[in-house]
PDB file of C-alpha atoms in Angstrom:
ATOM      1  CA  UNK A   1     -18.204 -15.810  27.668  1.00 61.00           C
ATOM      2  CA  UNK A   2     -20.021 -18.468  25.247  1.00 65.00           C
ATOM      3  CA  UNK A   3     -17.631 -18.716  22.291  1.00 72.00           C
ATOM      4  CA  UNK A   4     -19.614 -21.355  20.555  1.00 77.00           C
ATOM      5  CA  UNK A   5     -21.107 -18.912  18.643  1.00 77.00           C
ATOM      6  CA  UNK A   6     -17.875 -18.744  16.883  1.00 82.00           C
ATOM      7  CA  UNK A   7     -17.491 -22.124  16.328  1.00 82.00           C
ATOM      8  CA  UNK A   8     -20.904 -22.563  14.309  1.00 83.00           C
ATOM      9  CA  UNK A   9     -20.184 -18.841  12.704  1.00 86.00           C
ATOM     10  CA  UNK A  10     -16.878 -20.120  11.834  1.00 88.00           C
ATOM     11  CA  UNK A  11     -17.063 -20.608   8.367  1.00 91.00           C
ATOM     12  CA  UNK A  12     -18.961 -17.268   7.374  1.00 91.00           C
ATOM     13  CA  UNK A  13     -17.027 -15.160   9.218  1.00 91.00           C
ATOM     14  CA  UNK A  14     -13.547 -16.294   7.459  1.00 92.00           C
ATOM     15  CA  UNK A  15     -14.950 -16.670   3.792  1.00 91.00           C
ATOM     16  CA  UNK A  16     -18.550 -15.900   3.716  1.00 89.00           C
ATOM     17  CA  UNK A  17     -20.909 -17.674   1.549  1.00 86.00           C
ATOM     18  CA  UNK A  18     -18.394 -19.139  -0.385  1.00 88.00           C
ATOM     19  CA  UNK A  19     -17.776 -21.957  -2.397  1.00 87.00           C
ATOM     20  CA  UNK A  20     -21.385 -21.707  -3.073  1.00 88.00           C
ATOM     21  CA  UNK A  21     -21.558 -17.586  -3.413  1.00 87.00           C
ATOM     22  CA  UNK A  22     -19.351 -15.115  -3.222  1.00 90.00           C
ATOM     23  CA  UNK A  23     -16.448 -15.014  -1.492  1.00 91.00           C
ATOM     24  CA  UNK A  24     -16.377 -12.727   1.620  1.00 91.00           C
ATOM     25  CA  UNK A  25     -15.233 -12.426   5.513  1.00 92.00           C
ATOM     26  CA  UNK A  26     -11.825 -11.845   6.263  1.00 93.00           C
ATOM     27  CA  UNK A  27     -10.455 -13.893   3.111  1.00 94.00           C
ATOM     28  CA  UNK A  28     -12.120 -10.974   1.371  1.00 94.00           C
ATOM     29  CA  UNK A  29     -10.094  -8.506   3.472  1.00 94.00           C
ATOM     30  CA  UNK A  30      -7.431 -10.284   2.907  1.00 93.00           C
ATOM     31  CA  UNK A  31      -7.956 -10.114  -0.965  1.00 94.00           C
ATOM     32  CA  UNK A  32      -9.092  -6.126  -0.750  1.00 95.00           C
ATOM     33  CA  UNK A  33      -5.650  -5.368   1.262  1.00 94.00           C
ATOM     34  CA  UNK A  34      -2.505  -7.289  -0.742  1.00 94.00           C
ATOM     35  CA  UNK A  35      -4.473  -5.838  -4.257  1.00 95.00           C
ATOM     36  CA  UNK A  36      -5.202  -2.247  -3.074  1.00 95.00           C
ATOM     37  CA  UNK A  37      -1.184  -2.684  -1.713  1.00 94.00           C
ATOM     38  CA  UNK A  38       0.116  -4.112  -4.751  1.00 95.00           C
ATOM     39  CA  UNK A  39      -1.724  -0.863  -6.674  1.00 96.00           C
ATOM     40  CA  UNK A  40      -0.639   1.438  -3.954  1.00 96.00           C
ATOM     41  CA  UNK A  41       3.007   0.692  -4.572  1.00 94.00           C
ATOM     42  CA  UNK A  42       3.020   0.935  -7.989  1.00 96.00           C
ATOM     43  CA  UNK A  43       1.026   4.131  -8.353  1.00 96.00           C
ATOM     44  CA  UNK A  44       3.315   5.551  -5.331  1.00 95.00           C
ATOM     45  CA  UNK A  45       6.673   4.696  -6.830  1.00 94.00           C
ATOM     46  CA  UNK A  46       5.378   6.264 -10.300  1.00 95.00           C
ATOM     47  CA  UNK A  47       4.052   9.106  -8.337  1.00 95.00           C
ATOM     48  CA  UNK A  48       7.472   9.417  -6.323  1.00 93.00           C
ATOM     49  CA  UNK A  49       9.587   9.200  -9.188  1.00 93.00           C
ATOM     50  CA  UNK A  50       7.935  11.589 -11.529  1.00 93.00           C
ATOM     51  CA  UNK A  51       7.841  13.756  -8.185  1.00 92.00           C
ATOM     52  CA  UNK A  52      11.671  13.739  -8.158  1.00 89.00           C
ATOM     53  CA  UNK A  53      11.976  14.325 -12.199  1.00 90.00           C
ATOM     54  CA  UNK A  54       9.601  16.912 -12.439  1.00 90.00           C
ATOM     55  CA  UNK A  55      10.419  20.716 -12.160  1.00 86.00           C
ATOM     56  CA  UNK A  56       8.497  23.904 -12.361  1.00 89.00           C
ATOM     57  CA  UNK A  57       4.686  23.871 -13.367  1.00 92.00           C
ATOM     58  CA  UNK A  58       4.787  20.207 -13.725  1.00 92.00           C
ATOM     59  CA  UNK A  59       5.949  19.428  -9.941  1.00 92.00           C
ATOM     60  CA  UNK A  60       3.584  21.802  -8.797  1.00 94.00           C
ATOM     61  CA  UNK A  61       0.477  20.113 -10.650  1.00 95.00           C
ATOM     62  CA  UNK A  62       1.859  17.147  -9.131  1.00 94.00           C
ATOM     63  CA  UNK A  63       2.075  18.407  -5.674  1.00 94.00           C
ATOM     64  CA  UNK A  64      -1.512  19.715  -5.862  1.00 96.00           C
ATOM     65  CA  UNK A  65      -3.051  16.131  -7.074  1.00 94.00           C
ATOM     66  CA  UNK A  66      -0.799  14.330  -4.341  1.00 95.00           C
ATOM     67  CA  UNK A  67      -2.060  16.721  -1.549  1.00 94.00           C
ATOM     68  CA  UNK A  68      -5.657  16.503  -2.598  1.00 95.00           C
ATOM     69  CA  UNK A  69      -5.756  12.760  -2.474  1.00 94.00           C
ATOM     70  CA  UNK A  70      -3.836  12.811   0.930  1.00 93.00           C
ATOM     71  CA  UNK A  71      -6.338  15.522   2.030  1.00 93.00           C
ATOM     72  CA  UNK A  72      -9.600  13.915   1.536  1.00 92.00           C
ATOM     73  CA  UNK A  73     -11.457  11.201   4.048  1.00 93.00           C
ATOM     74  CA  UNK A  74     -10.905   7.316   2.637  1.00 93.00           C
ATOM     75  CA  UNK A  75     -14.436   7.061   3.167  1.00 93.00           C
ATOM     76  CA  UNK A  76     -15.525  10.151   0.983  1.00 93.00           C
ATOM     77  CA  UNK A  77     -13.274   8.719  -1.377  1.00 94.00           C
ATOM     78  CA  UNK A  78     -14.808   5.290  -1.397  1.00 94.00           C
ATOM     79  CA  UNK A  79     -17.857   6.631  -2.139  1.00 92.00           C
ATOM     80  CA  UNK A  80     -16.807   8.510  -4.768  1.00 92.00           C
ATOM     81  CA  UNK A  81     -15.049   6.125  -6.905  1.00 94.00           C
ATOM     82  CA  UNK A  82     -18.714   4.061  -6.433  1.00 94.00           C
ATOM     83  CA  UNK A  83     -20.376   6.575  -7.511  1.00 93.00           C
ATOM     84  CA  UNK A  84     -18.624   8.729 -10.251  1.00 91.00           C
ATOM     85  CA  UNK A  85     -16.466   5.985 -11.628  1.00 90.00           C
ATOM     86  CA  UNK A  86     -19.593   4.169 -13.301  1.00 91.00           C
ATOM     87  CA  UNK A  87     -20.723   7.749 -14.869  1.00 92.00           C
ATOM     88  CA  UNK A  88     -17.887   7.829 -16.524  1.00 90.00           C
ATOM     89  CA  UNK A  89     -16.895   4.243 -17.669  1.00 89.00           C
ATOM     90  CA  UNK A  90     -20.597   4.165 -18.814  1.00 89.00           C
ATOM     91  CA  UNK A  91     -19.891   0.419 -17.254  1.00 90.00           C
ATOM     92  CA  UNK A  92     -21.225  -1.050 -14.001  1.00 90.00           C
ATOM     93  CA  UNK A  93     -18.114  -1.019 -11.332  1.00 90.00           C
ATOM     94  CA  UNK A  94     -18.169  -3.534  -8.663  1.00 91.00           C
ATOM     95  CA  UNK A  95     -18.069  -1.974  -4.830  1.00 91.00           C
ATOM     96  CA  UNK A  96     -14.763  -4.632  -4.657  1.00 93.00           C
ATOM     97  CA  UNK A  97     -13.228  -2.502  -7.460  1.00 94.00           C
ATOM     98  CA  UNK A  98     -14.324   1.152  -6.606  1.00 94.00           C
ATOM     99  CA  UNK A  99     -13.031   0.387  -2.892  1.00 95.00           C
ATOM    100  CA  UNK A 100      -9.704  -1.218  -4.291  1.00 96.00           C
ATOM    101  CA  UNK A 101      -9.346   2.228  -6.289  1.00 96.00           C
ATOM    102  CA  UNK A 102      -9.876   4.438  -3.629  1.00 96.00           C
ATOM    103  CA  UNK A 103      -7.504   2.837  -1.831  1.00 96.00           C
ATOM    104  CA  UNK A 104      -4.963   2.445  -3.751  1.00 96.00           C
ATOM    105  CA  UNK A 105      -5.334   6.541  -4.756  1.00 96.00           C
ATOM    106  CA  UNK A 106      -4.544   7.490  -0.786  1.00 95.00           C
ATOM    107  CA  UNK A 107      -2.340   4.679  -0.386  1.00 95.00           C
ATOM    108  CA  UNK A 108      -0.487   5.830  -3.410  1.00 96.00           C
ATOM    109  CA  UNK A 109      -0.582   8.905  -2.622  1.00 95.00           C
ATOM    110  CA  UNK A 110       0.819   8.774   0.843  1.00 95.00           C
ATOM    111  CA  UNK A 111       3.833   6.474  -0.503  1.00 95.00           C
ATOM    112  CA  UNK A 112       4.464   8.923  -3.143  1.00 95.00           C
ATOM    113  CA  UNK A 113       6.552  11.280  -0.532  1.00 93.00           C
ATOM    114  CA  UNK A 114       7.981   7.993   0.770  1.00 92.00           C
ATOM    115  CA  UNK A 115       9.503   7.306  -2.219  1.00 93.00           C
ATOM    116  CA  UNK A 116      10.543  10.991  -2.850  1.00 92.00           C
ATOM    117  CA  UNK A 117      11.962  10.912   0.521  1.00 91.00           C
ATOM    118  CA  UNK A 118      13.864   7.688   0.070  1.00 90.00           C
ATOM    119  CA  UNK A 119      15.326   8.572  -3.340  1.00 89.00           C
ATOM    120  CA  UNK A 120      16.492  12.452  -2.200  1.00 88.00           C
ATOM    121  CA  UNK A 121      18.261  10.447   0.754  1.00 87.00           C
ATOM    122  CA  UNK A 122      20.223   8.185  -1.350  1.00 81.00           C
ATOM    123  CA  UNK A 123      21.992  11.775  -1.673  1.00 76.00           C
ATOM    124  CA  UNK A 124      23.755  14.179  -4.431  1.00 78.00           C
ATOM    125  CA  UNK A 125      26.886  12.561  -4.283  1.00 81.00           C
ATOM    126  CA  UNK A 126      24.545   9.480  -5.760  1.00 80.00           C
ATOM    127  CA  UNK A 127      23.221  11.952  -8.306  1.00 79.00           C
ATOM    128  CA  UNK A 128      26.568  13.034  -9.473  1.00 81.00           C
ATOM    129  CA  UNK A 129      27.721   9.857 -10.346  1.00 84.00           C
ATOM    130  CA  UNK A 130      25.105   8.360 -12.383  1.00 82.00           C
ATOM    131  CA  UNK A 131      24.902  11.554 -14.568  1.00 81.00           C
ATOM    132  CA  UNK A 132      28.811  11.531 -14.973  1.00 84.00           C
ATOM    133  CA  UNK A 133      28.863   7.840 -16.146  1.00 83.00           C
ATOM    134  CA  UNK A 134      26.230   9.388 -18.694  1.00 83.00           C
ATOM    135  CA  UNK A 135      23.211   7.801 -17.289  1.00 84.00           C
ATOM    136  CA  UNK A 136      20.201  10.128 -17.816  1.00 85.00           C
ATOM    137  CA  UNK A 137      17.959  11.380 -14.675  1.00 84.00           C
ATOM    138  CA  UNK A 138      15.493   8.907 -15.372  1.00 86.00           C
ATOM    139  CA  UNK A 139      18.684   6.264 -15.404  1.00 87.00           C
ATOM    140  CA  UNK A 140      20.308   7.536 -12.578  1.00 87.00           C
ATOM    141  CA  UNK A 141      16.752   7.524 -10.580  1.00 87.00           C
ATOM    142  CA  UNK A 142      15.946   3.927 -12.038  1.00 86.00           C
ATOM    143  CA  UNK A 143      19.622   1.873 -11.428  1.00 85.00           C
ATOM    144  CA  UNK A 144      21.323   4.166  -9.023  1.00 85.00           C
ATOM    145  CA  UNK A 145      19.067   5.890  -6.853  1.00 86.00           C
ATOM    146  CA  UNK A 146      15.936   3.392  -6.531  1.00 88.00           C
ATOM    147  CA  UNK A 147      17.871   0.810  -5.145  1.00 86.00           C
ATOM    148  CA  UNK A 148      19.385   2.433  -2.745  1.00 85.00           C
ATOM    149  CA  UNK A 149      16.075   4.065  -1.297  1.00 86.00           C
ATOM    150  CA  UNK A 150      14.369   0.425  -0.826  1.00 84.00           C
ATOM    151  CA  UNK A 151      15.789  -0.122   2.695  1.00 82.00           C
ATOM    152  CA  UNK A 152      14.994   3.828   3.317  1.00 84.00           C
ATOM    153  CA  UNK A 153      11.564   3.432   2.066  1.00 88.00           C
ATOM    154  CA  UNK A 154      10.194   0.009   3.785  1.00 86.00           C
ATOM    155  CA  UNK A 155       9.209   1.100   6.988  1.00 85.00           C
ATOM    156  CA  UNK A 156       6.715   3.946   5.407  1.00 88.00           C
ATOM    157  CA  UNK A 157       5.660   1.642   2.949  1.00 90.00           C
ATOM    158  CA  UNK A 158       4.971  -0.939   5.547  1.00 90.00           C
ATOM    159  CA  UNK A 159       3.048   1.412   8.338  1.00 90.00           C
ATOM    160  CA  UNK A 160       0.680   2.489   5.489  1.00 91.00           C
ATOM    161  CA  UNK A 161       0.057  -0.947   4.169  1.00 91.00           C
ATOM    162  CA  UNK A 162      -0.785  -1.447   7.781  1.00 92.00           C
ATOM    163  CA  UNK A 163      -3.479   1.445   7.547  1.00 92.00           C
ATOM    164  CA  UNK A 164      -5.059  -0.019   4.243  1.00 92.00           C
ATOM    165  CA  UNK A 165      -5.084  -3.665   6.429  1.00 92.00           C
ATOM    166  CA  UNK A 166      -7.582  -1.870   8.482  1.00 92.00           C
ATOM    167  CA  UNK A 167      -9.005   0.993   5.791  1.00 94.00           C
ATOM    168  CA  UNK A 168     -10.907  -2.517   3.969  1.00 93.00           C
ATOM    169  CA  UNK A 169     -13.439  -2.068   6.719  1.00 92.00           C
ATOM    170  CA  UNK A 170     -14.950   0.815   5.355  1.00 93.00           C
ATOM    171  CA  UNK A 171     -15.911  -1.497   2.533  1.00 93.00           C
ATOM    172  CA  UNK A 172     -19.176  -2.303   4.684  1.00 91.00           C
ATOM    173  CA  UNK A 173     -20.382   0.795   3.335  1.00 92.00           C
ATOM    174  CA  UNK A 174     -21.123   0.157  -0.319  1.00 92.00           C
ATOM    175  CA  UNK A 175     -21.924  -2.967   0.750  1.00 90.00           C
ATOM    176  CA  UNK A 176     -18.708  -4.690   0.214  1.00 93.00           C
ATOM    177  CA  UNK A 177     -19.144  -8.389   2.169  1.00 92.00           C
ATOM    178  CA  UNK A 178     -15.538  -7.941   3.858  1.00 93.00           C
ATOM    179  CA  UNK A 179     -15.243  -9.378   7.754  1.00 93.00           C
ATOM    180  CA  UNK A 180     -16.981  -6.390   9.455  1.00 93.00           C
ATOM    181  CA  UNK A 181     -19.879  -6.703   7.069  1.00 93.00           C
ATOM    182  CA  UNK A 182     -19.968 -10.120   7.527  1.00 93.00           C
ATOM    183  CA  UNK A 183     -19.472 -10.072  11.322  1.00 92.00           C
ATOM    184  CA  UNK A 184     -22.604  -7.253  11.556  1.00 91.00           C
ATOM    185  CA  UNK A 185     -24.723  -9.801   9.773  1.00 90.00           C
ATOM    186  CA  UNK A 186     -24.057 -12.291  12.283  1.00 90.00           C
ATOM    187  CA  UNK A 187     -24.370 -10.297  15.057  1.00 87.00           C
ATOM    188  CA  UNK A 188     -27.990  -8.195  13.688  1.00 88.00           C
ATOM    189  CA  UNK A 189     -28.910 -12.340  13.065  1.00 86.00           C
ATOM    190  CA  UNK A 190     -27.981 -13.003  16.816  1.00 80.00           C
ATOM    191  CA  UNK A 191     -28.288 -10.148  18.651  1.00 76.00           C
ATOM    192  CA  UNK A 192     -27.005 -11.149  22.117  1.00 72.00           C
ATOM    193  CA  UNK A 193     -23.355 -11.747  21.227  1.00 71.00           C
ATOM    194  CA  UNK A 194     -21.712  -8.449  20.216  1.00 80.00           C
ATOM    195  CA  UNK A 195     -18.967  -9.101  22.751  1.00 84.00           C
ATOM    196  CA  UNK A 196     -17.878 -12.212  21.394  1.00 86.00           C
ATOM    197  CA  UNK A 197     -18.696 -11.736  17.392  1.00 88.00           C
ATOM    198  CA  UNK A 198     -16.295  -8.283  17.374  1.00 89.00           C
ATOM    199  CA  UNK A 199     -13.804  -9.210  19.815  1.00 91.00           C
ATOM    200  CA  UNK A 200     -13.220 -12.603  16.973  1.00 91.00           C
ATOM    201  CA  UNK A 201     -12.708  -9.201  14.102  1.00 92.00           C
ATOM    202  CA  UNK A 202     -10.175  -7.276  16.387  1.00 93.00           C
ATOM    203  CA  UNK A 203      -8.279 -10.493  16.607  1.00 94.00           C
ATOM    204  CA  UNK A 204      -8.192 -11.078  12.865  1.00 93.00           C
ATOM    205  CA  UNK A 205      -7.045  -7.748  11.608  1.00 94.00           C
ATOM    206  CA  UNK A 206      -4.501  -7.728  15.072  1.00 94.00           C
ATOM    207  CA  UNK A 207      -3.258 -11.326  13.077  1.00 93.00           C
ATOM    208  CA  UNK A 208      -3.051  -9.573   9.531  1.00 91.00           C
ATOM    209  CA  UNK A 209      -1.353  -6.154  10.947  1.00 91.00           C
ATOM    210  CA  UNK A 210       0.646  -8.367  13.162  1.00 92.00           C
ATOM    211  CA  UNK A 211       1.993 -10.506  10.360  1.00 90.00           C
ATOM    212  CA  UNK A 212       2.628  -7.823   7.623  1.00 87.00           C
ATOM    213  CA  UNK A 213       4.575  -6.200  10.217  1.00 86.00           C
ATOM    214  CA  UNK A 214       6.763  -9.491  11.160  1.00 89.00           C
ATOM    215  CA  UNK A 215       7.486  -9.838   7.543  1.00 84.00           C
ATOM    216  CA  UNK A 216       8.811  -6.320   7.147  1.00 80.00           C
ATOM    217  CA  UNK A 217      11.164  -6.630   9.935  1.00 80.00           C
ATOM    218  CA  UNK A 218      12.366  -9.851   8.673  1.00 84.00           C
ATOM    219  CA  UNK A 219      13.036  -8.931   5.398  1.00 76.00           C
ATOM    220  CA  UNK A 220      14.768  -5.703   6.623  1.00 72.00           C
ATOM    221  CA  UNK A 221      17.207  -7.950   8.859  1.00 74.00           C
ATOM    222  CA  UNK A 222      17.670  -9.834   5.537  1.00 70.00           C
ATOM    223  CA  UNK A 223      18.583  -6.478   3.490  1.00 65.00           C
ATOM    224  CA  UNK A 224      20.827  -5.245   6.510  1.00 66.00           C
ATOM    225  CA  UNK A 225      22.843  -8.573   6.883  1.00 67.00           C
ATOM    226  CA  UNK A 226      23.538  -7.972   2.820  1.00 62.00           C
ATOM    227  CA  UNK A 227      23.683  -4.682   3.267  1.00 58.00           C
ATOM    228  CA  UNK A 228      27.887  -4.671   2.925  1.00 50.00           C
ATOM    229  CA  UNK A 229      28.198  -5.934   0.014  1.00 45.00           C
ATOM    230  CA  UNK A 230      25.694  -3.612  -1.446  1.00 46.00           C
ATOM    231  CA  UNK A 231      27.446  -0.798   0.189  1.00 48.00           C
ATOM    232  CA  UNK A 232      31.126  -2.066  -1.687  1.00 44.00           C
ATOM    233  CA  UNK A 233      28.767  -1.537  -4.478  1.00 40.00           C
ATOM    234  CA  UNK A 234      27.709   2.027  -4.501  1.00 44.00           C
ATOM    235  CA  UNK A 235      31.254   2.984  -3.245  1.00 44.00           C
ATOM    236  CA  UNK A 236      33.080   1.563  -6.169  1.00 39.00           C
ATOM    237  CA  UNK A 237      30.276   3.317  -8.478  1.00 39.00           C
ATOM    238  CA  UNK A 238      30.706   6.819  -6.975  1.00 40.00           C
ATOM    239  CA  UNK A 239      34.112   6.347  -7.295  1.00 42.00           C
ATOM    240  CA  UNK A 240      34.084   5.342 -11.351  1.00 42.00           C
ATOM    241  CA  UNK A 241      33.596   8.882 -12.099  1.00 43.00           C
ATOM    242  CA  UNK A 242      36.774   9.431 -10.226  1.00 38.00           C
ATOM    243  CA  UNK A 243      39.143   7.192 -11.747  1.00 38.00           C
ATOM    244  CA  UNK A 244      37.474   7.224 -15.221  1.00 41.00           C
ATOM    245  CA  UNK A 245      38.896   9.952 -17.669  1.00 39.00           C
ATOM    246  CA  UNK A 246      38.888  10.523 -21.516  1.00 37.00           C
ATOM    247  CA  UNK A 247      41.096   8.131 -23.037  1.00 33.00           C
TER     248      UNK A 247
END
C-alpha cells in the first residue's frame, strides 16, 4: 500500500486550504464537533431542567418538541436548517452554521432525557430537603439536584458527543469542507487511492472518538476519587431539615 499519497495530501486533508482560504479537513471537524457540543449541552440541560419543572400542558408541549427532534434523520435536519433558516432570518446562513444548529437541536435533544434522568435519580429524599430549607424548585434543581446528577449524567452526555464526533460528516452535503469532503476531493483528484485516502479518515475520527472518550473516563475517576467528600456533603444537607426547627 503506497502511503505517500498521504504524505503530499498531508496538509489538505488536516486543515484544507488554509492559511491562505478557508479553513477545512479534520481541524474543521474538529471545530464543527466541540461547538455543536458546547450548544448541545447547554440547550440539553435547559431542555432537561425545564423538563423536570414543567407540569401539565407545558411538559407535554415539551415532550412533543423533544420527541420530534429525536425523531427526525440528522441529515433531513441539516438540510433543513440550510434551507429554511435563511427564509426566515431574511440573512444568508453559512452551511458551518446551519450544520452546527442542526446538531446541536438532536444533540440537545437527546441530552435533554439525560439530564431529566440524572436529576430524577439524585432522588426525593434530595427534593425534600431543598424545599424544606426553603429553596424554591428551580433552587433545589439548580444547587441541590444538578450537582448531584453530573457524575449520573456524563456517560450519556459523553456517548452522544461521540455520535456528533462522527454526525460532522454529513456536513459534505451542503457542501461543508469538513475531512470527508476534503478527503473525496482528493480522492475524485486521484482516483486510484480510495484505500489509502479513507482508511487516513477512519483513523482520524477513531483518534477524536478515542480521545473524547479517554477524557471522560478520566475525569470520572477524578469525580469518584472526590466523590466522599461530596457525599459528607449531601448527607449533612438532607439532614439540616432534620435537626433544624423554629426557634
Amino acid at each position: 500500500m503506497d502511503l505517500s499519497i498521504l504524505a503530499d495530501n498531508l496538509p489538505y486533508l488536516l486543515v484544507g486550504a488554509f492559511p491562505d482560504g478557508p479553513l477545512g479537513g479534520a481541524a474543521l471537524s474538529l471545530v464543527l464537533a466541540l461547538a455543536s457540543a458546547l450548544a448541545s449541552a447547554v440547550l440539553g440541560v435547559a431542555l432537561g431542567v425545564a423538563l423536570t419543572l414543567a407540569t401539565g400542558a407545558r411538559r407535554g408541549a415539551l415532550v412533543v418538541v423533544i420527541g420530534f427532534f429525536r425523531a427526525i434523520p440528522v441529515l433531513m435536519l441539516i438540510f433543513w436548517t440550510y434551507f429554511l433558516l435563511p427564509v426566515l432570518l431574511h440573512a444568508d446562513v453559512p452551511g458551518l452554521a446551519a450544520v452546527v444548529c442542526a446538531l446541536s437541536l438532536v444533540g440537545g435533544a437527546y441530552l435533554a432525557h439525560s439530564v431529566h434522568a440524572g436529576i430524577r435519580a439524585a432522588g426525593d429524599g434530595q427534593w425534600q430537603a431543598g424545599l424544606s430549607l426553603g429553596l424554591t424548585r428551580w433552587q433545589t434543581v439548580r444547587h441541590v439536584l444538578l450537582p448531584q446528577a453530573v457524575k449520573i449524567m456524563t456517560p450519556s452526555f459523553v456517548n452522544q458527543w461521540v455520535s456528533l464526533v462522527k454526525d460532522t460528516s454529513l456536513a459534505y452535503i451542503v457542501g461543508v469542507p469538513e475531512l470527508s469532503f476534503v478527503a473525496t476531493q482528493v480522492n475524485n483528484r486521484l482516483m486510484v487511492y480510495p484505500a489509502q485516502i479513507f482508511l487516513f479518515v477512519g483513523v482520524i475520527y477513531l483518534i477524536l472518538c478515542t480521545a473524547l472518550d479517554v477524557a471522560a473516563t478520566w475525569l470520572l475517576a477524578g469525580r469518584r476519587r472526590g466523590s466522599p467528600r461530596g457525599d459528607e456533603a449531601s448527607r449533612a444537607t438532607a439532614a439540616q431539615p432534620a435537626s433544624g426547627g423554629p426557634r
